[in-house]
PDB file of N, CA and C in Angstrom:
ATOM      1  N   MET A 261     106.161  89.119  88.736  1.00 72.00           N
ATOM      2  CA  MET A 261     104.827  88.557  88.545  1.00 72.00           C
ATOM      3  C   MET A 261     104.101  88.386  89.772  1.00 72.00           C
ATOM      4  N   MET A 262     103.613  89.198  90.402  1.00 86.00           N
ATOM      5  CA  MET A 262     103.012  89.197  91.674  1.00 86.00           C
ATOM      6  C   MET A 262     101.705  88.807  91.209  1.00 86.00           C
ATOM      7  N   GLN A 263     101.348  88.822  90.008  1.00 92.00           N
ATOM      8  CA  GLN A 263      99.862  88.426  89.677  1.00 92.00           C
ATOM      9  C   GLN A 263      99.883  86.735  89.960  1.00 92.00           C
ATOM     10  N   MET A 264     100.711  86.193  89.926  1.00 92.00           N
ATOM     11  CA  MET A 264     100.753  84.801  90.067  1.00 92.00           C
ATOM     12  C   MET A 264     100.332  84.329  91.575  1.00 92.00           C
ATOM     13  N   ILE A 265     100.770  85.245  92.512  1.00 93.00           N
ATOM     14  CA  ILE A 265     100.579  85.207  93.984  1.00 93.00           C
ATOM     15  C   ILE A 265      99.123  85.583  94.314  1.00 93.00           C
ATOM     16  N   ARG A 266      98.667  86.614  93.623  1.00 95.00           N
ATOM     17  CA  ARG A 266      97.485  87.129  93.698  1.00 95.00           C
ATOM     18  C   ARG A 266      96.452  86.121  93.210  1.00 95.00           C
ATOM     19  N   LEU A 267      96.617  85.602  92.017  1.00 95.00           N
ATOM     20  CA  LEU A 267      95.664  84.370  91.446  1.00 95.00           C
ATOM     21  C   LEU A 267      95.681  83.035  92.391  1.00 95.00           C
ATOM     22  N   ALA A 268      96.778  82.775  92.896  1.00 95.00           N
ATOM     23  CA  ALA A 268      96.840  81.413  93.953  1.00 95.00           C
ATOM     24  C   ALA A 268      95.956  81.806  95.055  1.00 95.00           C
ATOM     25  N   ASN A 269      96.000  83.097  95.601  1.00 95.00           N
ATOM     26  CA  ASN A 269      95.463  83.412  96.835  1.00 95.00           C
ATOM     27  C   ASN A 269      94.031  83.449  96.627  1.00 95.00           C
ATOM     28  N   ALA A 270      93.701  84.146  95.445  1.00 96.00           N
ATOM     29  CA  ALA A 270      92.191  84.348  95.085  1.00 96.00           C
ATOM     30  C   ALA A 270      91.530  82.913  94.945  1.00 96.00           C
ATOM     31  N   LEU A 271      92.358  82.101  94.193  1.00 95.00           N
ATOM     32  CA  LEU A 271      91.792  80.775  93.904  1.00 95.00           C
ATOM     33  C   LEU A 271      91.474  80.004  95.197  1.00 95.00           C
ATOM     34  N   GLU A 272      92.506  79.996  96.112  1.00 95.00           N
ATOM     35  CA  GLU A 272      92.206  79.348  97.444  1.00 95.00           C
ATOM     36  C   GLU A 272      91.080  79.763  98.086  1.00 95.00           C
ATOM     37  N   GLN A 273      91.092  81.239  98.201  1.00 96.00           N
ATOM     38  CA  GLN A 273      89.913  81.802  98.955  1.00 96.00           C
ATOM     39  C   GLN A 273      88.515  81.360  98.255  1.00 96.00           C
ATOM     40  N   ALA A 274      88.522  81.578  96.838  1.00 96.00           N
ATOM     41  CA  ALA A 274      87.258  81.124  96.329  1.00 96.00           C
ATOM     42  C   ALA A 274      86.874  79.698  96.557  1.00 96.00           C
ATOM     43  N   ALA A 275      87.639  78.800  96.373  1.00 94.00           N
ATOM     44  CA  ALA A 275      87.527  77.224  96.516  1.00 94.00           C
ATOM     45  C   ALA A 275      86.989  77.279  98.029  1.00 94.00           C
ATOM     46  N   ALA A 276      87.674  77.896  98.994  1.00 94.00           N
ATOM     47  CA  ALA A 276      87.482  77.754 100.549  1.00 94.00           C
ATOM     48  C   ALA A 276      85.951  78.144 100.686  1.00 94.00           C
ATOM     49  N   GLN A 277      85.282  79.227  99.750  1.00 95.00           N
ATOM     50  CA  GLN A 277      83.983  79.754 100.013  1.00 95.00           C
ATOM     51  C   GLN A 277      83.112  78.928  99.210  1.00 95.00           C
ATOM     52  N   ASP A 278      83.521  77.937  98.620  1.00 93.00           N
ATOM     53  CA  ASP A 278      82.492  77.207  97.432  1.00 93.00           C
ATOM     54  C   ASP A 278      82.225  78.076  96.560  1.00 93.00           C
ATOM     55  N   ASN A 279      82.843  78.975  96.108  1.00 96.00           N
ATOM     56  CA  ASN A 279      82.557  79.840  94.973  1.00 96.00           C
ATOM     57  C   ASN A 279      83.087  79.394  93.692  1.00 96.00           C
ATOM     58  N   TRP A 280      82.259  78.511  93.205  1.00 93.00           N
ATOM     59  CA  TRP A 280      82.796  77.643  92.027  1.00 93.00           C
ATOM     60  C   TRP A 280      82.759  78.596  90.852  1.00 93.00           C
ATOM     61  N   LEU A 281      81.844  79.394  90.525  1.00 96.00           N
ATOM     62  CA  LEU A 281      81.807  80.378  89.454  1.00 96.00           C
ATOM     63  C   LEU A 281      83.324  81.252  89.298  1.00 96.00           C
ATOM     64  N   LYS A 282      83.576  81.725  90.569  1.00 97.00           N
ATOM     65  CA  LYS A 282      84.712  82.622  90.849  1.00 97.00           C
ATOM     66  C   LYS A 282      85.865  81.733  90.423  1.00 97.00           C
ATOM     67  N   VAL A 283      86.072  80.303  90.988  1.00 96.00           N
ATOM     68  CA  VAL A 283      86.955  79.489  90.637  1.00 96.00           C
ATOM     69  C   VAL A 283      87.113  79.327  89.224  1.00 96.00           C
ATOM     70  N   ARG A 284      86.189  79.224  88.353  1.00 96.00           N
ATOM     71  CA  ARG A 284      86.194  79.079  86.970  1.00 96.00           C
ATOM     72  C   ARG A 284      86.618  80.304  86.415  1.00 96.00           C
ATOM     73  N   GLU A 285      86.228  81.391  86.961  1.00 97.00           N
ATOM     74  CA  GLU A 285      86.766  82.755  86.366  1.00 97.00           C
ATOM     75  C   GLU A 285      88.357  82.871  86.388  1.00 97.00           C
ATOM     76  N   LEU A 286      88.673  82.517  87.686  1.00 97.00           N
ATOM     77  CA  LEU A 286      90.187  82.520  87.935  1.00 97.00           C
ATOM     78  C   LEU A 286      90.896  81.599  87.170  1.00 97.00           C
ATOM     79  N   ASP A 287      90.272  80.364  87.038  1.00 95.00           N
ATOM     80  CA  ASP A 287      90.983  79.225  86.143  1.00 95.00           C
ATOM     81  C   ASP A 287      91.169  79.818  84.795  1.00 95.00           C
ATOM     82  N   SER A 288      90.249  80.618  84.353  1.00 96.00           N
ATOM     83  CA  SER A 288      90.560  81.229  83.012  1.00 96.00           C
ATOM     84  C   SER A 288      91.405  82.182  82.978  1.00 96.00           C
ATOM     85  N   GLN A 289      91.583  83.038  83.952  1.00 96.00           N
ATOM     86  CA  GLN A 289      92.760  84.014  84.078  1.00 96.00           C
ATOM     87  C   GLN A 289      93.978  83.341  84.099  1.00 96.00           C
ATOM     88  N   ILE A 290      94.059  82.096  84.930  1.00 95.00           N
ATOM     89  CA  ILE A 290      95.397  81.504  85.202  1.00 95.00           C
ATOM     90  C   ILE A 290      95.824  80.925  83.736  1.00 95.00           C
ATOM     91  N   ALA A 291      94.855  80.396  83.068  1.00 95.00           N
ATOM     92  CA  ALA A 291      95.278  79.921  81.604  1.00 95.00           C
ATOM     93  C   ALA A 291      95.673  80.945  80.689  1.00 95.00           C
ATOM     94  N   LEU A 292      95.132  82.239  80.768  1.00 94.00           N
ATOM     95  CA  LEU A 292      95.437  83.155  79.868  1.00 94.00           C
ATOM     96  C   LEU A 292      96.962  83.664  80.354  1.00 94.00           C
ATOM     97  N   LEU A 293      97.101  83.744  81.635  1.00 93.00           N
ATOM     98  CA  LEU A 293      98.518  84.150  82.088  1.00 93.00           C
ATOM     99  C   LEU A 293      99.591  83.094  81.834  1.00 93.00           C
ATOM    100  N   LEU A 294      99.377  81.814  81.902  1.00 92.00           N
ATOM    101  CA  LEU A 294     100.131  80.537  81.315  1.00 92.00           C
ATOM    102  C   LEU A 294     100.449  80.776  80.016  1.00 92.00           C
ATOM    103  N   SER A 295      99.546  81.001  79.170  1.00 92.00           N
ATOM    104  CA  SER A 295      99.665  81.195  77.554  1.00 92.00           C
ATOM    105  C   SER A 295     100.604  82.517  77.399  1.00 92.00           C
ATOM    106  N   GLU A 296     100.558  83.519  78.200  1.00 89.00           N
ATOM    107  CA  GLU A 296     101.293  84.701  77.999  1.00 89.00           C
ATOM    108  C   GLU A 296     102.876  84.230  78.383  1.00 89.00           C
ATOM    109  N   LEU A 297     102.991  83.691  79.528  1.00 89.00           N
ATOM    110  CA  LEU A 297     104.298  83.206  80.027  1.00 89.00           C
ATOM    111  C   LEU A 297     105.114  82.172  79.273  1.00 89.00           C
ATOM    112  N   ARG A 298     104.308  81.545  78.312  1.00 87.00           N
ATOM    113  CA  ARG A 298     104.855  80.445  77.460  1.00 87.00           C
ATOM    114  C   ARG A 298     106.347  80.896  76.754  1.00 87.00           C
ATOM    115  N   GLU A 299     106.242  82.191  76.442  1.00 84.00           N
ATOM    116  CA  GLU A 299     107.474  82.698  75.529  1.00 84.00           C
ATOM    117  C   GLU A 299     108.183  83.361  76.467  1.00 84.00           C
ATOM    118  N   ALA A 300     107.983  83.694  77.860  1.00 88.00           N
ATOM    119  CA  ALA A 300     108.734  84.381  78.430  1.00 88.00           C
ATOM    120  C   ALA A 300     109.852  84.044  79.210  1.00 88.00           C
ATOM    121  N   SER A 301     110.881  84.473  79.566  1.00 89.00           N
ATOM    122  CA  SER A 301     112.017  83.914  80.225  1.00 89.00           C
ATOM    123  C   SER A 301     111.742  84.338  81.805  1.00 89.00           C
ATOM    124  N   LEU A 302     111.593  83.172  82.601  1.00 90.00           N
ATOM    125  CA  LEU A 302     111.183  83.626  83.878  1.00 90.00           C
ATOM    126  C   LEU A 302     112.240  83.614  85.006  1.00 90.00           C
ATOM    127  N   SER A 303     112.326  84.514  85.788  1.00 92.00           N
ATOM    128  CA  SER A 303     113.445  84.635  86.796  1.00 92.00           C
ATOM    129  C   SER A 303     112.952  83.411  87.841  1.00 92.00           C
ATOM    130  N   ASP A 304     114.035  82.997  88.684  1.00 93.00           N
ATOM    131  CA  ASP A 304     113.763  82.202  89.654  1.00 93.00           C
ATOM    132  C   ASP A 304     112.751  82.468  90.644  1.00 93.00           C
ATOM    133  N   GLY A 305     112.530  83.766  90.869  1.00 93.00           N
ATOM    134  CA  GLY A 305     111.458  84.103  91.840  1.00 93.00           C
ATOM    135  C   GLY A 305     110.046  84.032  91.048  1.00 93.00           C
ATOM    136  N   ASP A 306     110.108  84.072  89.793  1.00 92.00           N
ATOM    137  CA  ASP A 306     108.964  83.819  88.897  1.00 92.00           C
ATOM    138  C   ASP A 306     108.623  82.328  88.900  1.00 92.00           C
ATOM    139  N   LEU A 307     109.628  81.599  88.943  1.00 92.00           N
ATOM    140  CA  LEU A 307     109.399  80.167  88.790  1.00 92.00           C
ATOM    141  C   LEU A 307     109.036  79.563  90.129  1.00 92.00           C
ATOM    142  N   GLN A 308     109.378  80.155  91.268  1.00 94.00           N
ATOM    143  CA  GLN A 308     109.000  79.947  92.452  1.00 94.00           C
ATOM    144  C   GLN A 308     107.551  80.209  92.731  1.00 94.00           C
ATOM    145  N   ARG A 309     107.131  81.222  92.200  1.00 93.00           N
ATOM    146  CA  ARG A 309     105.663  81.926  92.150  1.00 93.00           C
ATOM    147  C   ARG A 309     104.810  81.016  91.423  1.00 93.00           C
ATOM    148  N   LEU A 310     105.321  80.556  90.168  1.00 93.00           N
ATOM    149  CA  LEU A 310     104.587  79.765  89.346  1.00 93.00           C
ATOM    150  C   LEU A 310     104.223  78.287  90.010  1.00 93.00           C
ATOM    151  N   ALA A 311     105.467  77.695  90.631  1.00 94.00           N
ATOM    152  CA  ALA A 311     105.279  76.707  91.341  1.00 94.00           C
ATOM    153  C   ALA A 311     104.204  76.786  92.697  1.00 94.00           C
ATOM    154  N   LEU A 312     104.069  77.879  93.297  1.00 94.00           N
ATOM    155  CA  LEU A 312     103.065  77.956  94.225  1.00 94.00           C
ATOM    156  C   LEU A 312     101.648  78.014  93.421  1.00 94.00           C
ATOM    157  N   LEU A 313     101.613  78.740  92.431  1.00 94.00           N
ATOM    158  CA  LEU A 313     100.292  78.817  91.696  1.00 94.00           C
ATOM    159  C   LEU A 313      99.914  77.386  91.248  1.00 94.00           C
ATOM    160  N   ARG A 314     100.848  76.526  90.921  1.00 94.00           N
ATOM    161  CA  ARG A 314     100.517  75.312  90.333  1.00 94.00           C
ATOM    162  C   ARG A 314     100.057  74.371  91.435  1.00 94.00           C
ATOM    163  N   LYS A 315     100.785  74.597  92.719  1.00 95.00           N
ATOM    164  CA  LYS A 315     100.315  73.750  93.823  1.00 95.00           C
ATOM    165  C   LYS A 315      98.838  74.126  94.289  1.00 95.00           C
ATOM    166  N   GLN A 316      98.718  75.368  94.431  1.00 95.00           N
ATOM    167  CA  GLN A 316      97.341  75.913  94.872  1.00 95.00           C
ATOM    168  C   GLN A 316      96.233  75.530  93.821  1.00 95.00           C
ATOM    169  N   HIS A 317      96.537  75.379  92.457  1.00 95.00           N
ATOM    170  CA  HIS A 317      95.679  75.035  91.399  1.00 95.00           C
ATOM    171  C   HIS A 317      95.396  73.456  91.633  1.00 95.00           C
ATOM    172  N   ALA A 318      96.411  72.635  91.795  1.00 96.00           N
ATOM    173  CA  ALA A 318      96.425  71.246  92.098  1.00 96.00           C
ATOM    174  C   ALA A 318      95.290  71.037  93.214  1.00 96.00           C
ATOM    175  N   SER A 319      95.525  71.797  94.320  1.00 95.00           N
ATOM    176  CA  SER A 319      94.890  71.572  95.649  1.00 95.00           C
ATOM    177  C   SER A 319      93.377  72.034  95.316  1.00 95.00           C
ATOM    178  N   VAL A 320      93.081  72.909  94.666  1.00 95.00           N
ATOM    179  CA  VAL A 320      91.699  73.543  94.397  1.00 95.00           C
ATOM    180  C   VAL A 320      91.127  72.411  93.289  1.00 95.00           C
ATOM    181  N   LEU A 321      91.784  71.887  92.511  1.00 95.00           N
ATOM    182  CA  LEU A 321      91.247  70.997  91.501  1.00 95.00           C
ATOM    183  C   LEU A 321      90.828  69.690  92.262  1.00 95.00           C
ATOM    184  N   ARG A 322      91.660  69.030  93.383  1.00 95.00           N
ATOM    185  CA  ARG A 322      91.363  67.983  94.126  1.00 95.00           C
ATOM    186  C   ARG A 322      90.023  68.280  94.879  1.00 95.00           C
ATOM    187  N   ARG A 323      89.964  69.566  95.493  1.00 94.00           N
ATOM    188  CA  ARG A 323      88.558  69.991  96.377  1.00 94.00           C
ATOM    189  C   ARG A 323      87.589  69.985  95.437  1.00 94.00           C
ATOM    190  N   CYS A 324      87.735  70.519  94.212  1.00 93.00           N
ATOM    191  CA  CYS A 324      86.628  70.506  93.283  1.00 93.00           C
ATOM    192  C   CYS A 324      86.160  69.097  92.964  1.00 93.00           C
ATOM    193  N   GLN A 325      87.197  68.285  92.744  1.00 95.00           N
ATOM    194  CA  GLN A 325      86.886  66.827  92.279  1.00 95.00           C
ATOM    195  C   GLN A 325      86.124  66.008  93.561  1.00 95.00           C
ATOM    196  N   GLN A 326      86.548  66.347  94.782  1.00 95.00           N
ATOM    197  CA  GLN A 326      85.860  65.813  95.949  1.00 95.00           C
ATOM    198  C   GLN A 326      84.462  66.363  96.168  1.00 95.00           C
ATOM    199  N   ARG A 327      84.337  67.678  95.798  1.00 93.00           N
ATOM    200  CA  ARG A 327      83.086  68.195  95.989  1.00 93.00           C
ATOM    201  C   ARG A 327      82.141  67.643  94.856  1.00 93.00           C
ATOM    202  N   VAL A 328      82.446  67.297  93.620  1.00 94.00           N
ATOM    203  CA  VAL A 328      81.734  66.953  92.636  1.00 94.00           C
ATOM    204  C   VAL A 328      81.255  65.281  93.068  1.00 94.00           C
ATOM    205  N   GLU A 329      82.306  64.462  93.426  1.00 97.00           N
ATOM    206  CA  GLU A 329      81.938  63.468  94.089  1.00 97.00           C
ATOM    207  C   GLU A 329      80.990  63.285  95.305  1.00 97.00           C
ATOM    208  N   ALA A 330      81.028  64.249  96.212  1.00 95.00           N
ATOM    209  CA  ALA A 330      80.014  64.252  97.182  1.00 95.00           C
ATOM    210  C   ALA A 330      78.605  64.660  96.679  1.00 95.00           C
ATOM    211  N   LEU A 331      78.571  65.523  95.856  1.00 94.00           N
ATOM    212  CA  LEU A 331      77.284  65.955  95.214  1.00 94.00           C
ATOM    213  C   LEU A 331      76.806  64.696  94.273  1.00 94.00           C
ATOM    214  N   ARG A 332      77.527  64.120  93.585  1.00 95.00           N
ATOM    215  CA  ARG A 332      77.184  62.887  92.878  1.00 95.00           C
ATOM    216  C   ARG A 332      76.428  61.891  93.860  1.00 95.00           C
ATOM    217  N   ILE A 333      77.171  61.657  95.022  1.00 94.00           N
ATOM    218  CA  ILE A 333      76.572  60.622  95.879  1.00 94.00           C
ATOM    219  C   ILE A 333      75.370  61.148  96.446  1.00 94.00           C
ATOM    220  N   ARG A 334      75.247  62.591  96.843  1.00 93.00           N
ATOM    221  CA  ARG A 334      74.146  62.887  97.356  1.00 93.00           C
ATOM    222  C   ARG A 334      72.888  62.792  96.360  1.00 93.00           C
ATOM    223  N   LEU A 335      73.148  63.293  95.222  1.00 92.00           N
ATOM    224  CA  LEU A 335      72.155  63.027  94.016  1.00 92.00           C
ATOM    225  C   LEU A 335      71.637  61.559  93.978  1.00 92.00           C
ATOM    226  N   GLU A 336      72.544  60.752  93.933  1.00 91.00           N
ATOM    227  CA  GLU A 336      72.374  59.193  93.862  1.00 91.00           C
ATOM    228  C   GLU A 336      71.392  58.815  94.941  1.00 91.00           C
ATOM    229  N   ASN A 337      71.784  59.324  96.163  1.00 89.00           N
ATOM    230  CA  ASN A 337      70.974  58.959  97.393  1.00 89.00           C
ATOM    231  C   ASN A 337      69.507  59.517  97.440  1.00 89.00           C
ATOM    232  N   HIS A 338      69.434  60.812  96.855  1.00 87.00           N
ATOM    233  CA  HIS A 338      68.131  61.463  96.707  1.00 87.00           C
ATOM    234  C   HIS A 338      67.161  60.507  95.624  1.00 87.00           C
ATOM    235  N   GLN A 339      68.003  60.132  94.549  1.00 85.00           N
ATOM    236  CA  GLN A 339      67.180  59.372  93.467  1.00 85.00           C
ATOM    237  C   GLN A 339      66.682  57.978  94.205  1.00 85.00           C
ATOM    238  N   HIS A 340      67.592  57.397  94.922  1.00 80.00           N
ATOM    239  CA  HIS A 340      67.229  56.140  95.459  1.00 80.00           C
ATOM    240  C   HIS A 340      65.986  56.211  96.390  1.00 80.00           C
ATOM    241  N   GLN A 341      66.051  57.357  97.352  1.00 82.00           N
ATOM    242  CA  GLN A 341      64.932  57.717  98.215  1.00 82.00           C
ATOM    243  C   GLN A 341      63.749  58.089  97.509  1.00 82.00           C
ATOM    244  N   ARG A 342      63.729  58.674  96.277  1.00 80.00           N
ATOM    245  CA  ARG A 342      62.740  59.052  95.714  1.00 80.00           C
ATOM    246  C   ARG A 342      61.807  57.721  95.031  1.00 80.00           C
ATOM    247  N   ALA A 343      62.842  56.903  94.595  1.00 71.00           N
ATOM    248  CA  ALA A 343      62.331  55.665  93.964  1.00 71.00           C
ATOM    249  C   ALA A 343      61.634  54.701  94.921  1.00 71.00           C
ATOM    250  N   GLY A 344      62.273  54.961  96.283  1.00 74.00           N
ATOM    251  CA  GLY A 344      61.505  54.211  97.493  1.00 74.00           C
ATOM    252  C   GLY A 344      60.250  54.850  97.815  1.00 74.00           C
ATOM    253  N   ARG A 345      60.101  56.181  97.682  1.00 76.00           N
ATOM    254  CA  ARG A 345      58.858  56.703  98.072  1.00 76.00           C
ATOM    255  C   ARG A 345      57.856  56.506  97.269  1.00 76.00           C
ATOM    256  N   GLN A 346      58.327  56.460  95.963  1.00 74.00           N
ATOM    257  CA  GLN A 346      57.364  56.108  94.831  1.00 74.00           C
ATOM    258  C   GLN A 346      56.775  54.708  94.848  1.00 74.00           C
ATOM    259  N   ALA A 347      57.632  53.746  95.229  1.00 69.00           N
ATOM    260  CA  ALA A 347      57.252  52.293  95.398  1.00 69.00           C
ATOM    261  C   ALA A 347      56.244  52.302  96.565  1.00 69.00           C
ATOM    262  N   TYR A 348      56.665  52.897  97.797  1.00 68.00           N
ATOM    263  CA  TYR A 348      55.831  52.874  99.094  1.00 68.00           C
ATOM    264  C   TYR A 348      54.404  53.304  98.723  1.00 68.00           C
ATOM    265  N   SER A 349      54.540  54.497  98.052  1.00 73.00           N
ATOM    266  CA  SER A 349      53.187  55.197  97.437  1.00 73.00           C
ATOM    267  C   SER A 349      52.281  54.351  96.792  1.00 73.00           C
ATOM    268  N   LEU A 350      53.074  53.680  95.766  1.00 69.00           N
ATOM    269  CA  LEU A 350      52.125  52.565  94.951  1.00 69.00           C
ATOM    270  C   LEU A 350      51.392  51.555  95.604  1.00 69.00           C
ATOM    271  N   PHE A 351      52.388  50.931  96.651  1.00 68.00           N
ATOM    272  CA  PHE A 351      52.006  49.860  97.459  1.00 68.00           C
ATOM    273  C   PHE A 351      50.843  50.487  98.305  1.00 68.00           C
ATOM    274  N   ALA A 352      51.006  51.530  98.860  1.00 67.00           N
ATOM    275  CA  ALA A 352      49.995  52.129  99.935  1.00 67.00           C
ATOM    276  C   ALA A 352      48.671  52.520  99.105  1.00 67.00           C
ATOM    277  N   SER A 353      48.752  52.958  97.903  1.00 67.00           N
ATOM    278  CA  SER A 353      47.444  53.153  97.060  1.00 67.00           C
ATOM    279  C   SER A 353      46.774  51.776  96.806  1.00 67.00           C
ATOM    280  N   GLU A 354      47.620  50.773  96.465  1.00 66.00           N
ATOM    281  CA  GLU A 354      46.901  49.403  96.143  1.00 66.00           C
ATOM    282  C   GLU A 354      46.296  48.966  97.239  1.00 66.00           C
ATOM    283  N   GLN A 355      46.760  49.149  98.487  1.00 65.00           N
ATOM    284  CA  GLN A 355      46.153  48.622  99.919  1.00 65.00           C
ATOM    285  C   GLN A 355      44.801  49.554 100.125  1.00 65.00           C
ATOM    286  N   GLU A 356      44.625  50.531  99.639  1.00 60.00           N
ATOM    287  CA  GLU A 356      43.377  51.186  99.778  1.00 60.00           C
ATOM    288  C   GLU A 356      42.117  50.688  98.962  1.00 60.00           C
TER     289      GLU A 356
END
């Protein structure tokens, strides 16, 4: 099941490049693989590769959550700045 190693590496690379569409695509492939493996008997090597895939997936999930939080904060800051600019604009127009 070298596919697990390939998916783990591709997932890590896509996340490192902030290629979230590719991450989503790979996540779907991983879900499909896991559903196929549900009924399979796995060798010790397969279990180790699966553990690596699980570890990479968890790492990418954390990175994704951190990125979402950073974007949320950035958007919130932009909204606050916009509100401040609008208030300043209203104040300046009243002064004229």
